[in-house]
PDB file of C-alpha atoms in Angstrom:
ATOM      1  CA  UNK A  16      -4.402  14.392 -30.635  1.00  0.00           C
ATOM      2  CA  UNK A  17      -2.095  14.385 -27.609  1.00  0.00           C
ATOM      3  CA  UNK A  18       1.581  15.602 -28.233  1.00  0.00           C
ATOM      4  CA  UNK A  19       3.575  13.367 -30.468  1.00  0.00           C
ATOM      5  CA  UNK A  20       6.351  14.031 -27.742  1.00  0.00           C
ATOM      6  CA  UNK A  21       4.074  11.957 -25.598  1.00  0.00           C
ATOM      7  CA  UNK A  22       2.876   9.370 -27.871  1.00  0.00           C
ATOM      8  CA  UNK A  23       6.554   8.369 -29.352  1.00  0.00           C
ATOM      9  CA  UNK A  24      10.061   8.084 -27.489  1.00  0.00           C
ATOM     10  CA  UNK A  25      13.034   8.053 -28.699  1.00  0.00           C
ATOM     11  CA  UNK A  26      14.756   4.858 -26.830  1.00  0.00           C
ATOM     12  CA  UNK A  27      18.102   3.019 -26.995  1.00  0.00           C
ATOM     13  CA  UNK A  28      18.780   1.051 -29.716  1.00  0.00           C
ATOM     14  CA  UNK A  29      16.942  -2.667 -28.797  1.00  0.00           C
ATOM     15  CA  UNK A  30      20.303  -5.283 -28.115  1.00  0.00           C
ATOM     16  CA  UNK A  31      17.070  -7.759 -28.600  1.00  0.00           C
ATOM     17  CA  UNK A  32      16.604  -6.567 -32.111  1.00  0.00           C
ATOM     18  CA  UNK A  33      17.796  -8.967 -34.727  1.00  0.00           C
ATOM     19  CA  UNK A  34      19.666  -5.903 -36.548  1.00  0.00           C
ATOM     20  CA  UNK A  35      21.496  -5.242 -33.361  1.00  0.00           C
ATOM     21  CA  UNK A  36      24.868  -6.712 -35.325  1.00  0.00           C
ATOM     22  CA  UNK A  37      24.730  -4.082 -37.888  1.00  0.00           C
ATOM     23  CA  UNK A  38      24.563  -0.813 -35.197  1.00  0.00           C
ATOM     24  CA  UNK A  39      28.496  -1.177 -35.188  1.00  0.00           C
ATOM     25  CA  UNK A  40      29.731   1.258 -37.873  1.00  0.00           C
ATOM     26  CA  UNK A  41      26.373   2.518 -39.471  1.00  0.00           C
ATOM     27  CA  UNK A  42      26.033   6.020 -40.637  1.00  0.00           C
ATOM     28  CA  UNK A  43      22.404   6.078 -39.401  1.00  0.00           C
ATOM     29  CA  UNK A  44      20.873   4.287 -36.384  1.00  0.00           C
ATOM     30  CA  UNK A  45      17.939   4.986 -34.465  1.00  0.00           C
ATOM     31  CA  UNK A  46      15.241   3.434 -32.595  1.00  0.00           C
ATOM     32  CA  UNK A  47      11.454   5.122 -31.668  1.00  0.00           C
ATOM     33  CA  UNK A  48       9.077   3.144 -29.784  1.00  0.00           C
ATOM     34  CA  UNK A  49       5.197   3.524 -28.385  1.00  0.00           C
ATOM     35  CA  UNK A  50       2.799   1.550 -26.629  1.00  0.00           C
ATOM     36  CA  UNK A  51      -0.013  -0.382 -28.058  1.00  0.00           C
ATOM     37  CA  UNK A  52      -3.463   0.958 -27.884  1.00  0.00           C
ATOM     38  CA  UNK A  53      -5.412  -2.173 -27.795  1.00  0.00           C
ATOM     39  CA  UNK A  54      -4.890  -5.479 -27.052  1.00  0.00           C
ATOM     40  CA  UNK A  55      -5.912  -6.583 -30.714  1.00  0.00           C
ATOM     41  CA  UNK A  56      -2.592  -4.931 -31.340  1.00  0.00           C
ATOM     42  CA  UNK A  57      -1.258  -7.204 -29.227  1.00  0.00           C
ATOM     43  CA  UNK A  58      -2.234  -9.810 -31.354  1.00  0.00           C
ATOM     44  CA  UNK A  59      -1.390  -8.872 -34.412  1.00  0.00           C
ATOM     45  CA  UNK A  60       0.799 -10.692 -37.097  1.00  0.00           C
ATOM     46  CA  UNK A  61       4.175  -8.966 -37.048  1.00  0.00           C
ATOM     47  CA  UNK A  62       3.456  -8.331 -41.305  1.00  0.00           C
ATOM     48  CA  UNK A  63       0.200  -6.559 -40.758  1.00  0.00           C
ATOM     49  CA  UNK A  64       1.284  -4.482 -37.823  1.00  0.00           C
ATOM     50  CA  UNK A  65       4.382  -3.610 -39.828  1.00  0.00           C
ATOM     51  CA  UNK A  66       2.086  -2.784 -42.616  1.00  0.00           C
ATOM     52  CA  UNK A  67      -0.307  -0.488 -40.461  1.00  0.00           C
ATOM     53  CA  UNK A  68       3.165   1.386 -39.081  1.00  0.00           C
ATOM     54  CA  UNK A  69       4.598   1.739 -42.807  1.00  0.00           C
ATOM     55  CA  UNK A  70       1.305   2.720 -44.018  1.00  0.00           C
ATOM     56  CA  UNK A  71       0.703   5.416 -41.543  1.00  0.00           C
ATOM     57  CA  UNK A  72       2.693   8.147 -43.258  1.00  0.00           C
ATOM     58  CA  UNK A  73       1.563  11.381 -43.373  1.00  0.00           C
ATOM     59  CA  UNK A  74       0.350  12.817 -46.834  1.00  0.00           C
ATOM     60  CA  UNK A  75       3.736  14.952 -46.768  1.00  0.00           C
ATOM     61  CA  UNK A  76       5.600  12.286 -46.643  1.00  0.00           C
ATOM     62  CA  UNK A  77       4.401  10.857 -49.948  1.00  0.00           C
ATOM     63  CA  UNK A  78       5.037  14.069 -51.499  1.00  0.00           C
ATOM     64  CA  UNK A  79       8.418  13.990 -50.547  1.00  0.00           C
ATOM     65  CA  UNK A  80       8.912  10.755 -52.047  1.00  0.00           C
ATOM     66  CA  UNK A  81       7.649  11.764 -54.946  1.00  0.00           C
ATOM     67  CA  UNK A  82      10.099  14.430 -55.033  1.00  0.00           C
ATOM     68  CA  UNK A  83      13.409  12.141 -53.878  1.00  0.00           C
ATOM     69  CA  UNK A  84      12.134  10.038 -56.961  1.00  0.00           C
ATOM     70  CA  UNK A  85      13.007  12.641 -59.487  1.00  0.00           C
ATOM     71  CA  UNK A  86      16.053  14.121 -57.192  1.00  0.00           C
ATOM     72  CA  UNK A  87      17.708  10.157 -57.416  1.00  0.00           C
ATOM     73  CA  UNK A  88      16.475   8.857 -60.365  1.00  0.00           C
ATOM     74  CA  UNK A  89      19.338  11.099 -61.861  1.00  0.00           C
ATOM     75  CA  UNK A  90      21.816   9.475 -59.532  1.00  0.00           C
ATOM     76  CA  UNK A  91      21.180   6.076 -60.697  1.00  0.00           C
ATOM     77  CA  UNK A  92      19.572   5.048 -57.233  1.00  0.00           C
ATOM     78  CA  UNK A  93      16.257   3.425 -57.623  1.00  0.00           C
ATOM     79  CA  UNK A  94      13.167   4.777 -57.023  1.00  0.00           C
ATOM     80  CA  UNK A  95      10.061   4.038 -55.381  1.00  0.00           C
ATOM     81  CA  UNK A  96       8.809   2.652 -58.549  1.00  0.00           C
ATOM     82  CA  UNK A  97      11.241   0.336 -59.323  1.00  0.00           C
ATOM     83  CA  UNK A  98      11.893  -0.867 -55.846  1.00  0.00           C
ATOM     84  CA  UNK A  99       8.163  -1.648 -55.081  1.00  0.00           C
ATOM     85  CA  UNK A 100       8.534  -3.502 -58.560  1.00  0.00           C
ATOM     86  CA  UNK A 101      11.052  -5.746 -57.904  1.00  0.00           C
ATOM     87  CA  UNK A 102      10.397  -9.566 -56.705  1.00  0.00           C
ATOM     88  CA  UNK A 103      10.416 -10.586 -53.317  1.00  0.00           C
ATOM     89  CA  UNK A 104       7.964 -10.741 -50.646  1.00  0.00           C
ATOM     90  CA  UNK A 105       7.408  -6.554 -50.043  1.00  0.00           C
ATOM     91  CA  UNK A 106       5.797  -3.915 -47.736  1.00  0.00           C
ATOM     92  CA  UNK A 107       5.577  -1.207 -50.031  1.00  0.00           C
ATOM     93  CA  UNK A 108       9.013  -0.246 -51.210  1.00  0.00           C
ATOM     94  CA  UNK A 109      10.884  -2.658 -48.606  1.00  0.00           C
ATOM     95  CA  UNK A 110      11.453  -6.347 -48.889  1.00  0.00           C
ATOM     96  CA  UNK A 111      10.751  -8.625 -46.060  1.00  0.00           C
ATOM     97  CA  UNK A 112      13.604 -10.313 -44.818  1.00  0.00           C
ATOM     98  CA  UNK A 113      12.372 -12.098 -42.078  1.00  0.00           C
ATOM     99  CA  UNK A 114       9.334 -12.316 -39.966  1.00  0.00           C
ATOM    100  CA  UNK A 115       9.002 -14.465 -36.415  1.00  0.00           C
ATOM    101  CA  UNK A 116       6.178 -14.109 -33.902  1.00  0.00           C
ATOM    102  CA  UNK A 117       7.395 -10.633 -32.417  1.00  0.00           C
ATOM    103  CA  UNK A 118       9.687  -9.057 -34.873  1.00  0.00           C
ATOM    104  CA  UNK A 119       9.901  -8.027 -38.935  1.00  0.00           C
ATOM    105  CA  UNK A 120      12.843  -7.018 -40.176  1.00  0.00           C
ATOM    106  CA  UNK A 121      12.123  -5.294 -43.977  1.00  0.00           C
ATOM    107  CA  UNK A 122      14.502  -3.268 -45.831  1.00  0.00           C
ATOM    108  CA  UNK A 123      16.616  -2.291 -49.173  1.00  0.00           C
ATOM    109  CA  UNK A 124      19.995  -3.016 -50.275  1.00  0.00           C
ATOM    110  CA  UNK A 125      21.050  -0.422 -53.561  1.00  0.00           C
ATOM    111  CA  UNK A 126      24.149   1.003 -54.629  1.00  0.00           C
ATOM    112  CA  UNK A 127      24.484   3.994 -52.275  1.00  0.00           C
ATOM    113  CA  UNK A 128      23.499   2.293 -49.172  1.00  0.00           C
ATOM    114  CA  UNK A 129      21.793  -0.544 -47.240  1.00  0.00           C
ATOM    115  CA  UNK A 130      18.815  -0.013 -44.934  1.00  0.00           C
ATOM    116  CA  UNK A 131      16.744  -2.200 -42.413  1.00  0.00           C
ATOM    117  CA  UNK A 132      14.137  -1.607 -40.126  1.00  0.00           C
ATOM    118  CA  UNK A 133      13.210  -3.890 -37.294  1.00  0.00           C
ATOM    119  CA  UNK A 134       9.787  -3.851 -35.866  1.00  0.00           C
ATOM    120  CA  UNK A 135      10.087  -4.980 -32.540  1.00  0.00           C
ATOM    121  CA  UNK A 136       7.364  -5.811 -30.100  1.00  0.00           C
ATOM    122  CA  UNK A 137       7.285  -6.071 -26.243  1.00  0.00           C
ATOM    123  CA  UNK A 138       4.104  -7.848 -25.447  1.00  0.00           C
ATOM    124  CA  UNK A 139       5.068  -7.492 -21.974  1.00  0.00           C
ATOM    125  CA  UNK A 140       5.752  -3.679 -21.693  1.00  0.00           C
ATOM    126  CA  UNK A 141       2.504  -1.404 -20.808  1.00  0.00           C
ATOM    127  CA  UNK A 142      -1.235  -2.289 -20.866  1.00  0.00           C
ATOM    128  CA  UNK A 143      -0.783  -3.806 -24.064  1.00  0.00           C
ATOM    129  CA  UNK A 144       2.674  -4.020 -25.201  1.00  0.00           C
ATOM    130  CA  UNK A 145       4.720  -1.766 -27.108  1.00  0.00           C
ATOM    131  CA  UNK A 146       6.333  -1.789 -30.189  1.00  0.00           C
ATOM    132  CA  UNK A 147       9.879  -0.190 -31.170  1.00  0.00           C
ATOM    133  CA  UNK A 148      11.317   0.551 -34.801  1.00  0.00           C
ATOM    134  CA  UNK A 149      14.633   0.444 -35.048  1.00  0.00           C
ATOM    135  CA  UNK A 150      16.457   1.986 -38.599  1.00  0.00           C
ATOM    136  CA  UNK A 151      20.176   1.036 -39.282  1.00  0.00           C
ATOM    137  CA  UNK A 152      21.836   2.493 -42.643  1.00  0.00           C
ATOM    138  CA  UNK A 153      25.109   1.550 -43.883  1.00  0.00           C
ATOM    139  CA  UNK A 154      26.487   3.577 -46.652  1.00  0.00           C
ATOM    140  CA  UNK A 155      28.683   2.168 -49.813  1.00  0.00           C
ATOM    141  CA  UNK A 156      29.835   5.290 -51.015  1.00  0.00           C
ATOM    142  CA  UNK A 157      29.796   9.066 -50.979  1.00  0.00           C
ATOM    143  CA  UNK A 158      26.219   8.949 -52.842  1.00  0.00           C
ATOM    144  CA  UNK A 159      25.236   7.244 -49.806  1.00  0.00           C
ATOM    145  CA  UNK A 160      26.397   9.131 -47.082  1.00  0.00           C
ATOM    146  CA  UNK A 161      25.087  12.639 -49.154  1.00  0.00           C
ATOM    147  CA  UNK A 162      22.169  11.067 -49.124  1.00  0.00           C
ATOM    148  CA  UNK A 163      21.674  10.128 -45.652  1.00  0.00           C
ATOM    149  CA  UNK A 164      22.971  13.614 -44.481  1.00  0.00           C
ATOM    150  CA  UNK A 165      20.037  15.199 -46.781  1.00  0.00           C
ATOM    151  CA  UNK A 166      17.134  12.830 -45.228  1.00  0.00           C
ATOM    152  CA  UNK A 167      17.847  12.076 -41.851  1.00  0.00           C
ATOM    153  CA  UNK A 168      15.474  14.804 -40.781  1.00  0.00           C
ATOM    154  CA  UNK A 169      12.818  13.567 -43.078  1.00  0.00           C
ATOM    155  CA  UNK A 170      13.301  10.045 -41.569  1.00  0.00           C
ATOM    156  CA  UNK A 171      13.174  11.131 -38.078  1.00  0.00           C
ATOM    157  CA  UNK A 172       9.799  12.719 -38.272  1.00  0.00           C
ATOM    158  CA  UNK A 173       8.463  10.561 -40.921  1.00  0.00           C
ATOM    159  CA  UNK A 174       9.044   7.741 -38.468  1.00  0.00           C
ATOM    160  CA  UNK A 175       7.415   9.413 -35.437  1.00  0.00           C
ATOM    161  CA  UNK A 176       4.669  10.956 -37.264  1.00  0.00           C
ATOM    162  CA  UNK A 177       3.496   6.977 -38.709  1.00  0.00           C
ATOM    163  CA  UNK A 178       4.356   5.476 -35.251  1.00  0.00           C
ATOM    164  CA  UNK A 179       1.446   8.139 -33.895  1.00  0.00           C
ATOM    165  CA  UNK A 180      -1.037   8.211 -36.633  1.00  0.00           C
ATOM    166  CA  UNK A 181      -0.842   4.283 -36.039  1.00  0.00           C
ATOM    167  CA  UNK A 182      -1.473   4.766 -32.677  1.00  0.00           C
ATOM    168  CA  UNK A 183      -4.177   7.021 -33.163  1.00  0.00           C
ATOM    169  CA  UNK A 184      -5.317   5.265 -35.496  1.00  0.00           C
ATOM    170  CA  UNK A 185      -5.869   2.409 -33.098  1.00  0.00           C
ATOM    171  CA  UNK A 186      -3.071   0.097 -35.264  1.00  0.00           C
ATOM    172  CA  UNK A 187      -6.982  -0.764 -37.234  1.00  0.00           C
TER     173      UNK A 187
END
């Protein structure tokens, strides 16, 4: 597998992004992008390619989670669980706020802290396009920002690491 270094950049946060109004003032904002493999990925419907990137996560990543789960549950913060649970049109644990032709912007909104990611494609960038996630976090409350100062290194590789397995993975 080539270098994740050269699979995944980090880039500038997209201005095109639809979450590009809530960069001002968040505690966590970041934005990795790659290029598309094939031209199938092209293609695809923003909710399944968002649900090959957010399904790529390594098997340490799960484990993690599984661990955060019994860290917050004792914090009052929800867990993976009872997010997933909980009604609304979902990708896992986030809900889908909206979708259009080249973007999908999912995310959570708890006590601690509100999250979104926007998956962004350029279907004129590369061979085949590329696609960029962008993650903005804005924190309620000391539980939040504790919280975001504890994962932020988890989130950085956990987003780089699904961004390559999907493109090793052929975004199939």
């Amino acid at each position: 597998m080539q270098e994740i270094s050269n699979v995944v950049r980090a880039v500038a946060l997209p201005p095109g992004a639809s979450i590009a109004p809530l960069y001002p003032g968040s505690h966590l904002a970041d934005a990795y992008a790659v290029e598309l493999p094939t031209a199938q990925a092209r293609q695809m419907d923003m909710e399944s390619l968002a649900r090959v990137l957010l399904g790529s996560q390594p098997g340490w990543a799960r484990k993690l989670m599984v661990v955060r789960d019994a860290i917050v549950a004792r914090f009052g913060i929800r867990t993976a669980r009872q997010m997933e649970a909980r009604p609304g049109k979902r990708i896992g644990i986030f809900r889908i706020f909206a979708v259009s032709d080249d973007e999908i912007i999912v995310g959570e909104d708890d006590s601690h802290l509100d999250f979104r990611l926007s998956v962004l494609r350029n279907r004129d960038a590369g061979r085949h396009g590329s696609v960029t996630m962008s993650s903005v976090v804005h924190c309620h409350n000391r539980v939040g920002r504790a919280y975001i100062l504890l994962i932020r290194p988890f989130h950085k590789l956990i987003v780089q690491r699904s961004l390559a397995r999907a493109v090793k993975g052929g975004f199939a």
